[in-house]
Amino acid sequence: MDFELTDEQELVRSTVREFAEAELAPVAGEIDRDHRFPEEVLPKMAGMNLMGMPYPEEYGGAGTDYVSYMIALEEVSRGCATTGVIMTAHTTLATFPIYKFGSQAQKDKYLSDMASGRRLGAFALTEPAAGTDAAAGTCTAIRKDNSYVLNGSKIFISNAPFAEIYIVFAKTDPDAQGTRGMSAFIVERDTPGFSVGEAEHKLGIRGSSTPPLYFTNCQVPADALLGQEGQGFKIAMQTLDGGRIGIGAQALGIAQAALDAAVAYAKERVQFGKPIASLQAIQWMIADMATSIDAARLLVYRAASNIDHGFPYSTEGAMAKLFASETATRVADRAIQIHGGYGYTESYPVERHYRDAKITELYEGTSEVQRMVIARAALR
Ligand SMILES: Cc1cc2nc3c(=O)[nH]c(=O)nc-3n(C[C@H](O)[C@H](O)[C@H](O)COP(=O)(O)OP(=O)(O)OC[C@H]3O[C@@H](n4cnc5c(N)ncnc54)[C@H](O)[C@@H]3O)c2cc1C
């Protein structure tokens, strides 16, 4: 990897890698097996300033650039993909909207607690009948005197059972057409009328809890509105533009973990009297895996670097996520192939990497959505 990293970025990589290898990788299998949210690692990550990396120090963040944040996310996900999604759902999806669109009072109230990792956040856009077509959501927020009353439900909300602060999207003008009429709200966990349902049983990232949310005449103060009325869709899309690069970094970490496992196994597994690493069939698989991971890494860092330099990053982020996520799935598949039958069992971590990789092609916009974004830019 020859992308020019600064000394600080290299330090982020070595520090987070050390932490991930010591604290995350050893428990990743158990977290997956038991579907257990790794609550105990979050204070440690907060202590290392990993829960709000790109936000200013005055708001409790680490004040790093976006490339550093992506490096950290890649290393955390290499150790444990579940922890990776908890980190990015909190840092990007929940905290960014408050940082970017929040009033000074909202920033004073929430940002320091979130960026420092004291209070966990979640982002609630998806509804049972509104996934890719997010504007089709039917959750409503109707103004009543000095408050809004929320009704409806959300589904697949990462971090939800352990979060305290939720960014919730709801229609303030249910009759408006298309993407208009949606607004964003900051909802606190103990608000009456708000509840968290049962977590889904998932193929992968099993430690990250993904339940539905319910709003039944849930009354929030008028100043819970984030940005302006009707700005919700824009807030959601801008948040996801950055979030996608994070999912690219998560995919990268999963792919790297699968390659590492495959290389180690190929060197130790002996067939026909010699390690399988000496077979050209295995070497070619490893060469392809390493090449696509490097290409994915360059795309992820390029997109992050665009954020750091104030350049557009929507198309670049879509490319990074698309390529990194499909790389992760492919690399994890090849890693199982290199492990033979053992790779299909829980004796080795590659079956978990394979299951974890798949989600990166689905959330924060499916691969089809990324291709739509990229094609739109290419055809412009
Ligand atoms: C583990 C997990 C965690 C998640 N975390 C969150 C979270 O924290 N917050 C949140 O709000 N959401 C979250 N989601 C929801 C996630 O973002 C959606 O599942 C995703 O956006 C896809 O929506 P959908 O599942 O409704 O699929 P659908 O939109 O129903 O799509 C089904 C298929 O149709 C394709 N498709 C749909 N529309 C088009 C089109 N116009 N052109 C081409 N193909 C199309 C899709 O690509 C896909 O292949 C999470 C989901 C999962 C599984």
PDB file of N, CA and C in Angstrom, residues 229-282:
ATOM      1  N   GLU A 229     -37.825  22.503   8.594  1.00  0.00           N
ATOM      2  CA  GLU A 229     -38.889  21.598   8.142  1.00  0.00           C
ATOM      3  C   GLU A 229     -38.726  21.350   6.644  1.00  0.00           C
ATOM      4  N   GLY A 230     -38.868  20.117   6.205  1.00  0.00           N
ATOM      5  CA  GLY A 230     -38.765  19.790   4.781  1.00  0.00           C
ATOM      6  C   GLY A 230     -37.343  19.480   4.319  1.00  0.00           C
ATOM      7  N   GLN A 231     -36.373  19.658   5.226  1.00  0.00           N
ATOM      8  CA  GLN A 231     -34.963  19.431   4.843  1.00  0.00           C
ATOM      9  C   GLN A 231     -34.516  17.990   5.094  1.00  0.00           C
ATOM     10  N   GLY A 232     -35.440  17.159   5.596  1.00  0.00           N
ATOM     11  CA  GLY A 232     -35.044  15.823   6.052  1.00  0.00           C
ATOM     12  C   GLY A 232     -34.376  14.961   4.999  1.00  0.00           C
ATOM     13  N   PHE A 233     -34.922  14.958   3.795  1.00  0.00           N
ATOM     14  CA  PHE A 233     -34.355  14.089   2.758  1.00  0.00           C
ATOM     15  C   PHE A 233     -32.926  14.509   2.434  1.00  0.00           C
ATOM     16  N   LYS A 234     -32.726  15.821   2.338  1.00  0.00           N
ATOM     17  CA  LYS A 234     -31.374  16.337   2.059  1.00  0.00           C
ATOM     18  C   LYS A 234     -30.410  15.948   3.199  1.00  0.00           C
ATOM     19  N   ILE A 235     -30.863  16.066   4.434  1.00  0.00           N
ATOM     20  CA  ILE A 235     -30.013  15.710   5.577  1.00  0.00           C
ATOM     21  C   ILE A 235     -29.652  14.222   5.508  1.00  0.00           C
ATOM     22  N   ALA A 236     -30.650  13.397   5.203  1.00  0.00           N
ATOM     23  CA  ALA A 236     -30.402  11.943   5.133  1.00  0.00           C
ATOM     24  C   ALA A 236     -29.396  11.632   4.022  1.00  0.00           C
ATOM     25  N   MET A 237     -29.594  12.219   2.842  1.00  0.00           N
ATOM     26  CA  MET A 237     -28.723  11.889   1.702  1.00  0.00           C
ATOM     27  C   MET A 237     -27.300  12.390   1.921  1.00  0.00           C
ATOM     28  N   GLN A 238     -27.158  13.596   2.472  1.00  0.00           N
ATOM     29  CA  GLN A 238     -25.798  14.109   2.736  1.00  0.00           C
ATOM     30  C   GLN A 238     -25.092  13.257   3.777  1.00  0.00           C
ATOM     31  N   THR A 239     -25.848  12.797   4.751  1.00  0.00           N
ATOM     32  CA  THR A 239     -25.262  11.944   5.794  1.00  0.00           C
ATOM     33  C   THR A 239     -24.803  10.625   5.176  1.00  0.00           C
ATOM     34  N   LEU A 240     -25.645  10.055   4.321  1.00  0.00           N
ATOM     35  CA  LEU A 240     -25.304   8.763   3.703  1.00  0.00           C
ATOM     36  C   LEU A 240     -24.131   8.897   2.726  1.00  0.00           C
ATOM     37  N   ASP A 241     -23.970  10.049   2.112  1.00  0.00           N
ATOM     38  CA  ASP A 241     -22.827  10.248   1.203  1.00  0.00           C
ATOM     39  C   ASP A 241     -21.509   9.984   1.925  1.00  0.00           C
ATOM     40  N   GLY A 242     -21.392  10.500   3.148  1.00  0.00           N
ATOM     41  CA  GLY A 242     -20.170  10.262   3.933  1.00  0.00           C
ATOM     42  C   GLY A 242     -20.170   8.870   4.527  1.00  0.00           C
ATOM     43  N   GLY A 243     -21.360   8.430   4.941  1.00  0.00           N
ATOM     44  CA  GLY A 243     -21.474   7.114   5.572  1.00  0.00           C
ATOM     45  C   GLY A 243     -21.024   5.990   4.650  1.00  0.00           C
ATOM     46  N   ARG A 244     -21.300   6.150   3.376  1.00  0.00           N
ATOM     47  CA  ARG A 244     -20.938   5.099   2.409  1.00  0.00           C
ATOM     48  C   ARG A 244     -19.442   4.863   2.356  1.00  0.00           C
ATOM     49  N   ILE A 245     -18.670   5.924   2.510  1.00  0.00           N
ATOM     50  CA  ILE A 245     -17.213   5.746   2.496  1.00  0.00           C
ATOM     51  C   ILE A 245     -16.827   4.883   3.712  1.00  0.00           C
ATOM     52  N   GLY A 246     -17.527   5.119   4.811  1.00  0.00           N
ATOM     53  CA  GLY A 246     -17.283   4.315   6.015  1.00  0.00           C
ATOM     54  C   GLY A 246     -17.606   2.850   5.804  1.00  0.00           C
ATOM     55  N   ILE A 247     -18.673   2.578   5.063  1.00  0.00           N
ATOM     56  CA  ILE A 247     -18.997   1.168   4.795  1.00  0.00           C
ATOM     57  C   ILE A 247     -17.930   0.581   3.872  1.00  0.00           C
ATOM     58  N   GLY A 248     -17.391   1.405   2.976  1.00  0.00           N
ATOM     59  CA  GLY A 248     -16.251   0.962   2.163  1.00  0.00           C
ATOM     60  C   GLY A 248     -15.076   0.575   3.050  1.00  0.00           C
ATOM     61  N   ALA A 249     -14.822   1.385   4.075  1.00  0.00           N
ATOM     62  CA  ALA A 249     -13.710   1.091   4.995  1.00  0.00           C
ATOM     63  C   ALA A 249     -14.003  -0.171   5.809  1.00  0.00           C
ATOM     64  N   GLN A 250     -15.265  -0.344   6.195  1.00  0.00           N
ATOM     65  CA  GLN A 250     -15.627  -1.560   6.929  1.00  0.00           C
ATOM     66  C   GLN A 250     -15.388  -2.782   6.034  1.00  0.00           C
ATOM     67  N   ALA A 251     -15.823  -2.686   4.774  1.00  0.00           N
ATOM     68  CA  ALA A 251     -15.638  -3.791   3.821  1.00  0.00           C
ATOM     69  C   ALA A 251     -14.155  -4.104   3.630  1.00  0.00           C
ATOM     70  N   LEU A 252     -13.381  -3.045   3.566  1.00  0.00           N
ATOM     71  CA  LEU A 252     -11.935  -3.197   3.405  1.00  0.00           C
ATOM     72  C   LEU A 252     -11.331  -3.987   4.577  1.00  0.00           C
ATOM     73  N   GLY A 253     -11.749  -3.641   5.781  1.00  0.00           N
ATOM     74  CA  GLY A 253     -11.254  -4.341   6.967  1.00  0.00           C
ATOM     75  C   GLY A 253     -11.630  -5.817   6.938  1.00  0.00           C
ATOM     76  N   ILE A 254     -12.865  -6.106   6.533  1.00  0.00           N
ATOM     77  CA  ILE A 254     -13.319  -7.500   6.466  1.00  0.00           C
ATOM     78  C   ILE A 254     -12.504  -8.247   5.412  1.00  0.00           C
ATOM     79  N   ALA A 255     -12.312  -7.616   4.247  1.00  0.00           N
ATOM     80  CA  ALA A 255     -11.553  -8.255   3.162  1.00  0.00           C
ATOM     81  C   ALA A 255     -10.110  -8.521   3.598  1.00  0.00           C
ATOM     82  N   GLN A 256      -9.514  -7.547   4.275  1.00  0.00           N
ATOM     83  CA  GLN A 256      -8.121  -7.721   4.708  1.00  0.00           C
ATOM     84  C   GLN A 256      -8.023  -8.865   5.721  1.00  0.00           C
ATOM     85  N   ALA A 257      -8.986  -8.950   6.621  1.00  0.00           N
ATOM     86  CA  ALA A 257      -8.978 -10.039   7.612  1.00  0.00           C
ATOM     87  C   ALA A 257      -9.091 -11.388   6.907  1.00  0.00           C
ATOM     88  N   ALA A 258      -9.924 -11.454   5.863  1.00  0.00           N
ATOM     89  CA  ALA A 258     -10.094 -12.718   5.126  1.00  0.00           C
ATOM     90  C   ALA A 258      -8.810 -13.082   4.383  1.00  0.00           C
ATOM     91  N   LEU A 259      -8.173 -12.080   3.785  1.00  0.00           N
ATOM     92  CA  LEU A 259      -6.904 -12.353   3.087  1.00  0.00           C
ATOM     93  C   LEU A 259      -5.828 -12.805   4.077  1.00  0.00           C
ATOM     94  N   ASP A 260      -5.736 -12.116   5.209  1.00  0.00           N
ATOM     95  CA  ASP A 260      -4.735 -12.490   6.222  1.00  0.00           C
ATOM     96  C   ASP A 260      -4.926 -13.951   6.629  1.00  0.00           C
ATOM     97  N   ALA A 261      -6.185 -14.321   6.864  1.00  0.00           N
ATOM     98  CA  ALA A 261      -6.483 -15.688   7.291  1.00  0.00           C
ATOM     99  C   ALA A 261      -6.120 -16.680   6.188  1.00  0.00           C
ATOM    100  N   ALA A 262      -6.419 -16.319   4.938  1.00  0.00           N
ATOM    101  CA  ALA A 262      -6.150 -17.224   3.810  1.00  0.00           C
ATOM    102  C   ALA A 262      -4.642 -17.417   3.613  1.00  0.00           C
ATOM    103  N   VAL A 263      -3.892 -16.335   3.745  1.00  0.00           N
ATOM    104  CA  VAL A 263      -2.430 -16.427   3.579  1.00  0.00           C
ATOM    105  C   VAL A 263      -1.839 -17.326   4.670  1.00  0.00           C
ATOM    106  N   ALA A 264      -2.270 -17.094   5.909  1.00  0.00           N
ATOM    107  CA  ALA A 264      -1.735 -17.894   7.021  1.00  0.00           C
ATOM    108  C   ALA A 264      -2.065 -19.378   6.815  1.00  0.00           C
ATOM    109  N   TYR A 265      -3.293 -19.640   6.404  1.00  0.00           N
ATOM    110  CA  TYR A 265      -3.718 -21.030   6.223  1.00  0.00           C
ATOM    111  C   TYR A 265      -2.968 -21.687   5.058  1.00  0.00           C
ATOM    112  N   ALA A 266      -2.811 -20.936   3.969  1.00  0.00           N
ATOM    113  CA  ALA A 266      -2.135 -21.495   2.789  1.00  0.00           C
ATOM    114  C   ALA A 266      -0.692 -21.885   3.107  1.00  0.00           C
ATOM    115  N   LYS A 267      -0.086 -21.145   4.036  1.00  0.00           N
ATOM    116  CA  LYS A 267       1.305 -21.458   4.392  1.00  0.00           C
ATOM    117  C   LYS A 267       1.404 -22.684   5.296  1.00  0.00           C
ATOM    118  N   GLU A 268       0.358 -22.929   6.097  1.00  0.00           N
ATOM    119  CA  GLU A 268       0.460 -24.030   7.067  1.00  0.00           C
ATOM    120  C   GLU A 268      -0.193 -25.329   6.574  1.00  0.00           C
ATOM    121  N   ARG A 269      -1.144 -25.240   5.685  1.00  0.00           N
ATOM    122  CA  ARG A 269      -1.861 -26.441   5.228  1.00  0.00           C
ATOM    123  C   ARG A 269      -1.009 -27.213   4.216  1.00  0.00           C
ATOM    124  N   VAL A 270      -0.740 -28.451   4.533  1.00  0.00           N
ATOM    125  CA  VAL A 270       0.099 -29.279   3.654  1.00  0.00           C
ATOM    126  C   VAL A 270      -0.771 -30.296   2.916  1.00  0.00           C
ATOM    127  N   GLN A 271      -0.654 -30.326   1.605  1.00  0.00           N
ATOM    128  CA  GLN A 271      -1.270 -31.368   0.770  1.00  0.00           C
ATOM    129  C   GLN A 271      -0.236 -31.771  -0.277  1.00  0.00           C
ATOM    130  N   PHE A 272      -0.246 -33.048  -0.632  1.00  0.00           N
ATOM    131  CA  PHE A 272       0.746 -33.580  -1.586  1.00  0.00           C
ATOM    132  C   PHE A 272       2.178 -33.262  -1.124  1.00  0.00           C
ATOM    133  N   GLY A 273       2.354 -33.240   0.204  1.00  0.00           N
ATOM    134  CA  GLY A 273       3.705 -33.107   0.757  1.00  0.00           C
ATOM    135  C   GLY A 273       4.255 -31.694   0.812  1.00  0.00           C
ATOM    136  N   LYS A 274       3.442 -30.691   0.472  1.00  0.00           N
ATOM    137  CA  LYS A 274       3.962 -29.314   0.555  1.00  0.00           C
ATOM    138  C   LYS A 274       2.825 -28.335   0.877  1.00  0.00           C
ATOM    139  N   PRO A 275       3.181 -27.158   1.437  1.00  0.00           N
ATOM    140  CA  PRO A 275       2.124 -26.194   1.768  1.00  0.00           C
ATOM    141  C   PRO A 275       1.341 -25.813   0.507  1.00  0.00           C
ATOM    142  N   ILE A 276       0.045 -25.662   0.648  1.00  0.00           N
ATOM    143  CA  ILE A 276      -0.770 -25.320  -0.531  1.00  0.00           C
ATOM    144  C   ILE A 276      -0.388 -23.951  -1.101  1.00  0.00           C
ATOM    145  N   ALA A 277       0.297 -23.117  -0.284  1.00  0.00           N
ATOM    146  CA  ALA A 277       0.762 -21.803  -0.779  1.00  0.00           C
ATOM    147  C   ALA A 277       1.730 -21.957  -1.944  1.00  0.00           C
ATOM    148  N   SER A 278       2.330 -23.134  -2.078  1.00  0.00           N
ATOM    149  CA  SER A 278       3.281 -23.323  -3.179  1.00  0.00           C
ATOM    150  C   SER A 278       2.558 -23.675  -4.485  1.00  0.00           C
ATOM    151  N   LEU A 279       1.238 -23.895  -4.398  1.00  0.00           N
ATOM    152  CA  LEU A 279       0.477 -24.242  -5.616  1.00  0.00           C
ATOM    153  C   LEU A 279       0.067 -22.963  -6.357  1.00  0.00           C
ATOM    154  N   GLN A 280       0.247 -22.996  -7.667  1.00  0.00           N
ATOM    155  CA  GLN A 280      -0.057 -21.776  -8.425  1.00  0.00           C
ATOM    156  C   GLN A 280      -1.551 -21.411  -8.354  1.00  0.00           C
ATOM    157  N   ALA A 281      -2.392 -22.433  -8.281  1.00  0.00           N
ATOM    158  CA  ALA A 281      -3.840 -22.161  -8.206  1.00  0.00           C
ATOM    159  C   ALA A 281      -4.158 -21.300  -6.983  1.00  0.00           C
ATOM    160  N   ILE A 282      -3.494 -21.599  -5.865  1.00  0.00           N
ATOM    161  CA  ILE A 282      -3.709 -20.836  -4.627  1.00  0.00           C
ATOM    162  C   ILE A 282      -3.071 -19.458  -4.760  1.00  0.00           C
TER     163      ILE A 282
END
